[in-house]
XYZ file of C-alpha atoms in Angstrom:
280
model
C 0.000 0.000 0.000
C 1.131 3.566 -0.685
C 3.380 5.242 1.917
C 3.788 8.885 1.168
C 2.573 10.581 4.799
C 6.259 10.944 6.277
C 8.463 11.500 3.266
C 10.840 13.481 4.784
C 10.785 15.974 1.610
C 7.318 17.145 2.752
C 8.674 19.314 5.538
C 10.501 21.201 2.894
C 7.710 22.553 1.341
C 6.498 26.209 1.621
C 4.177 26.751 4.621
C 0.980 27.676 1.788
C 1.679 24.116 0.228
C 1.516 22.051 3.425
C -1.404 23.616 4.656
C -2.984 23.235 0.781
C -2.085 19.243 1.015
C -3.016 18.961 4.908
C -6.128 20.530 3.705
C -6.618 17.869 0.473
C -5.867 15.138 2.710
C -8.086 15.911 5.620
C -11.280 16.529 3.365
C -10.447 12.944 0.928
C -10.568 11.891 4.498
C -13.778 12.242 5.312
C -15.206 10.842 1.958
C -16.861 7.062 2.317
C -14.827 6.054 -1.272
C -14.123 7.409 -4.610
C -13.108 6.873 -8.155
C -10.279 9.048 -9.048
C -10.106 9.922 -13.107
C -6.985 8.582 -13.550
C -4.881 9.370 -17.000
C -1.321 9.213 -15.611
C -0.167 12.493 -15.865
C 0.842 14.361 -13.117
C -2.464 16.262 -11.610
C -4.870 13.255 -11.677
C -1.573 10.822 -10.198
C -1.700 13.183 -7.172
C -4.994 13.030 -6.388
C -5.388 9.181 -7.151
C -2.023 8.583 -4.904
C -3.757 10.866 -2.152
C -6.985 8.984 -2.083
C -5.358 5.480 -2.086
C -3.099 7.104 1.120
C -6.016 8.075 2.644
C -8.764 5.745 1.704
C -6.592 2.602 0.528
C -8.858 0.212 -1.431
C -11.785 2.784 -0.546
C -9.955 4.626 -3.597
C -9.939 3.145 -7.250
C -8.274 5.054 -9.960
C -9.314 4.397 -13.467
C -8.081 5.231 -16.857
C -10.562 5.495 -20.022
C -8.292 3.992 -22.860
C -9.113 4.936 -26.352
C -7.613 5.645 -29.586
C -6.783 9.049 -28.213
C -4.658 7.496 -25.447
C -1.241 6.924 -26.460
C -0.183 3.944 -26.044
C 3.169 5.173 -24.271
C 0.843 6.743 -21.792
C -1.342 3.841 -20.947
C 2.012 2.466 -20.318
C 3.368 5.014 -17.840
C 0.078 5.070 -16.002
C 0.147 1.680 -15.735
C 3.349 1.492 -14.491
C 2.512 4.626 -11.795
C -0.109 2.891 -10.169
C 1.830 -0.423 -9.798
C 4.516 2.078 -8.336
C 2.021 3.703 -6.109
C 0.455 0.397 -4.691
C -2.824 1.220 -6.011
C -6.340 -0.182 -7.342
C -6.049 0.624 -11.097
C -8.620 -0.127 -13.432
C -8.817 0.201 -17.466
C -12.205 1.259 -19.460
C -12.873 1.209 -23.001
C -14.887 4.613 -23.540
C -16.710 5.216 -27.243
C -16.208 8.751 -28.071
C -15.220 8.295 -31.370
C -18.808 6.865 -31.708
C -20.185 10.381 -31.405
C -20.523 11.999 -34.045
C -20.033 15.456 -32.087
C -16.946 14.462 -30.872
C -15.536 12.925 -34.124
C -16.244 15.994 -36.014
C -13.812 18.184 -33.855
C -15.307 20.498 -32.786
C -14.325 23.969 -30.673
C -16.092 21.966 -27.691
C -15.206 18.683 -28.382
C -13.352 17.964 -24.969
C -17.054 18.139 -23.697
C -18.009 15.083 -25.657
C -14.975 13.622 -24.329
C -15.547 13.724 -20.936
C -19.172 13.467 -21.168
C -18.642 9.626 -22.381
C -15.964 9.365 -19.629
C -17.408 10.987 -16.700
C -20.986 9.462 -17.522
C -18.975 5.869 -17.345
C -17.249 6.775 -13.803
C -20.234 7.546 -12.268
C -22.037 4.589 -13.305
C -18.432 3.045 -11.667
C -19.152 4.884 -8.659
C -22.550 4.475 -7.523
C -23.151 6.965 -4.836
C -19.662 7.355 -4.332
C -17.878 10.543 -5.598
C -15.697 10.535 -8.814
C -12.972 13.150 -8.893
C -10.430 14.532 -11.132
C -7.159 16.428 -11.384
C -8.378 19.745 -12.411
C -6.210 22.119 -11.027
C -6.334 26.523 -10.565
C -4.313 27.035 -13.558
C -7.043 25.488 -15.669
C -9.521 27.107 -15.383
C -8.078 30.036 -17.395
C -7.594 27.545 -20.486
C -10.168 26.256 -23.290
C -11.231 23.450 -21.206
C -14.884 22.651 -22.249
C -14.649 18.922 -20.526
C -15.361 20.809 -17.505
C -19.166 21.903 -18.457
C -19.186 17.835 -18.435
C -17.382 17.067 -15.204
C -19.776 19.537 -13.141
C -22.786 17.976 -15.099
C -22.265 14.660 -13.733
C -20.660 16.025 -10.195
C -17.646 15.673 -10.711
C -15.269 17.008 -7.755
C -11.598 18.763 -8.598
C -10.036 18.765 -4.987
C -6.724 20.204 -6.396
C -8.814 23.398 -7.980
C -10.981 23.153 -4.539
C -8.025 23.694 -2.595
C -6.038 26.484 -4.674
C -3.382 24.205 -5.902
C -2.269 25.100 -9.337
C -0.240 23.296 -11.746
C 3.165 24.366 -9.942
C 1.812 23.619 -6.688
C 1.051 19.747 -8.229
C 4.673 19.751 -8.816
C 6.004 20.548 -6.076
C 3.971 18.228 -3.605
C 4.457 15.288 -5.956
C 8.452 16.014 -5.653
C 8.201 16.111 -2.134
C 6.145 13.127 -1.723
C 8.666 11.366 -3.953
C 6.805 10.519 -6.769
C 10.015 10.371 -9.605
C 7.108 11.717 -12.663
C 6.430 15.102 -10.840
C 8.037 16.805 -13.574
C 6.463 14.793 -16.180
C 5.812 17.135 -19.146
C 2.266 17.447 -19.824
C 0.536 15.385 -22.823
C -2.798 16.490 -24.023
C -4.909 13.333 -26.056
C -3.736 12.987 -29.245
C -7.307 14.280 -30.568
C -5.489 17.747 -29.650
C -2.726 17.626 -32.520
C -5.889 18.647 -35.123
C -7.393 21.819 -36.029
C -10.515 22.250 -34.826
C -12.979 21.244 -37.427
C -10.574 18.784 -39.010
C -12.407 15.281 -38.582
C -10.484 12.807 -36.221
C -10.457 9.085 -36.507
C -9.057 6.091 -34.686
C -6.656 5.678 -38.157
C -5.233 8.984 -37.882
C -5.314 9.397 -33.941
C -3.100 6.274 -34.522
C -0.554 7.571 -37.112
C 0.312 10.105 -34.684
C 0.823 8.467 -31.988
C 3.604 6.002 -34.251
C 4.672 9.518 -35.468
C 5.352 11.025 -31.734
C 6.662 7.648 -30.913
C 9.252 8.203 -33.581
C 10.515 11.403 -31.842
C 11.044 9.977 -29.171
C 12.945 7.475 -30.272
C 15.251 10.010 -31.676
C 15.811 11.257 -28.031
C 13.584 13.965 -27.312
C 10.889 14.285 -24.590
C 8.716 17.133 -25.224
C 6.868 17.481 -28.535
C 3.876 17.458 -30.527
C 3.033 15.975 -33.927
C 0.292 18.423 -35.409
C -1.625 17.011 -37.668
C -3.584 18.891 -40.807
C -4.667 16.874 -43.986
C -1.855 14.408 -44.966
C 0.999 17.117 -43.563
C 2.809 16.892 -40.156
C 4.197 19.651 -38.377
C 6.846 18.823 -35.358
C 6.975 20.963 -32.378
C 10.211 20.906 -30.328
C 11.170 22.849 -27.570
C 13.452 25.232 -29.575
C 16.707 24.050 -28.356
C 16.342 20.555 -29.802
C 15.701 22.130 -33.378
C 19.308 22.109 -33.914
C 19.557 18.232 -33.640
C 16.520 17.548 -35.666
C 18.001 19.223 -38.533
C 21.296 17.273 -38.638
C 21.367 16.002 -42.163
C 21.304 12.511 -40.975
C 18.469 12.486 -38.504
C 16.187 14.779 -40.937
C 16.739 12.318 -43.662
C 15.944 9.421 -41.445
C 12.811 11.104 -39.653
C 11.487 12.368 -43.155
C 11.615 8.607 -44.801
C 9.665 7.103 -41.154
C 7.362 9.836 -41.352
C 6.574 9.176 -45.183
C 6.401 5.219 -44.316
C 3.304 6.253 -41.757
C 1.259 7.995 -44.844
C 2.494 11.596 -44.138
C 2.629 13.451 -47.456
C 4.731 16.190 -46.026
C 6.963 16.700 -42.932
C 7.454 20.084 -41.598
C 9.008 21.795 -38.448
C 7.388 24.409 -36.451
C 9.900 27.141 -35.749
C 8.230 28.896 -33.085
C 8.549 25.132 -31.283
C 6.242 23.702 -28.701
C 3.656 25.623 -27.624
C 1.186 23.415 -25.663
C -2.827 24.272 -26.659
C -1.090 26.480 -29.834
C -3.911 25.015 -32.010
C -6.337 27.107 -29.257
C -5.499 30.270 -30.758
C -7.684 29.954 -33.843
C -10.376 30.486 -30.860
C -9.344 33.882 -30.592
C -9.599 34.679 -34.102
């Protein structure tokens, strides 16, 4: 079972973010039992890990695994939990079914967590299902959480002030060795909006991404518009992309996947950049 209450790293934290985590433990607490939304990254880890402290098998974290998971993901939250010592369960969830979601459109994360959140509380019964929204979200594009509060859905991390910093530094302290996991939208986020998105091509990119990484770099995106990709990288890894060598060798794997036309984004990563046709 998880043992994170007397890491010694804990003390070291700013007097604001013990009282914020005394304060999220207390109050999971007092709940009967809940089902955590669980996708592996580092918000919803934190409050899954804090239930299962708290709760122990009162607490079940579970992970809806679609097209738009990557793979690489499903992996890492997999291997979390097991690290963590907690319940983890695996759901298939049908967005792609819908029609509203499939489409792409501006609100599509809605649709998303509509099929998800309408699954956990099924799950749950009476119990509560929560998430890891966080502060710093709410001043994103984040329609999934029209969805979340339809089906009463709880975000303790955005109930107790603690933003996306604030996740990082309690999971470092509690010594959780992903707390400065970069962040990973679904892979439905790589397309404009209004560009349809299928299983096939939610795929592709994931093989694409999977690529990059192989090549030895952590953070990126592989935007996706027709038959044409477009790498994001943060903008000091540009220089080793464009070695003759491995832009040769990424070009001709690209190509292999059904990609038309390989190109680099110069600005580099910019997580939610497809967003700003919002603002338009």
């Amino acid at each position: 079972m998880i043992q994170t209450s007397n890491h010694p790293l804990v003390e070291s934290l700013p007097a604001p973010r013990q009282q914020q985590l005394s304060a999220l433990r207390n109050w999971l607490l007092q709940q009967s039992a809940v089902v955590v939304a669980y996708s592996g990254g580092v918000d919803s880890t934190l409050v899954a890990a804090l239930a299962a402290e708290q709760l122990a098998d009162r607490a079940e974290a579970v992970t809806g695994v679609s097209p738009a998971l990557a793979p690489s993901l499903l992996q890492e939250a997999r291997w979390q939990a097991q690290w963590l010592g907690m319940r983890h369960r695996e759901i298939l969830t049908q967005e792609l079914n819908d029609i509203n979601y499939s489409s792409n459109p501006e609100n599509r994360c809605y649709f998303c967590k509509k099929e998800l959140h309408g699954l956990l509380t099924k799950i749950s019964g009476t119990f509560l299902v929560l998430d890891g929204v966080n502060q710093d979200d709410q001043a994103d594009h984040r329609p999934g959480l029209q969805a979340a509060a339809e089906h009463g859905v709880a975000s303790p991390l955005l109930q107790f002030g603690i933003d996306k910093q604030g996740v990082r530094e309690i999971s470092r302290a509690l010594g959780f060795p992903w707390w400065d996991k970069p962040a990973q939208p679904c892979l439905a986020s790589r397309f404009p909006y209004g560009e349809p998105v299928s299983a096939n091509r939610l795929q592709r990119v994931a093989k694409a991404e999977e690529i990059l990484r192989g090549f030895g770099f952590s953070q990126l995106r592989v935007r996706c518009q027709g038959d044409t990709a477009r790498i994001e990288l943060l903008p000091a890894d540009l220089v080793q992309l464009l070695k003759p060598k491995e832009r040769q060798e990424l070009v001709s794997q690209f190509l292999a996947l059904g990609f038309t036309a390989v190109s680099v984004d110069l600005e580099g990563l910019v997580s939610g950049k497809l967003n700003r046709s919002l603002l338009q």
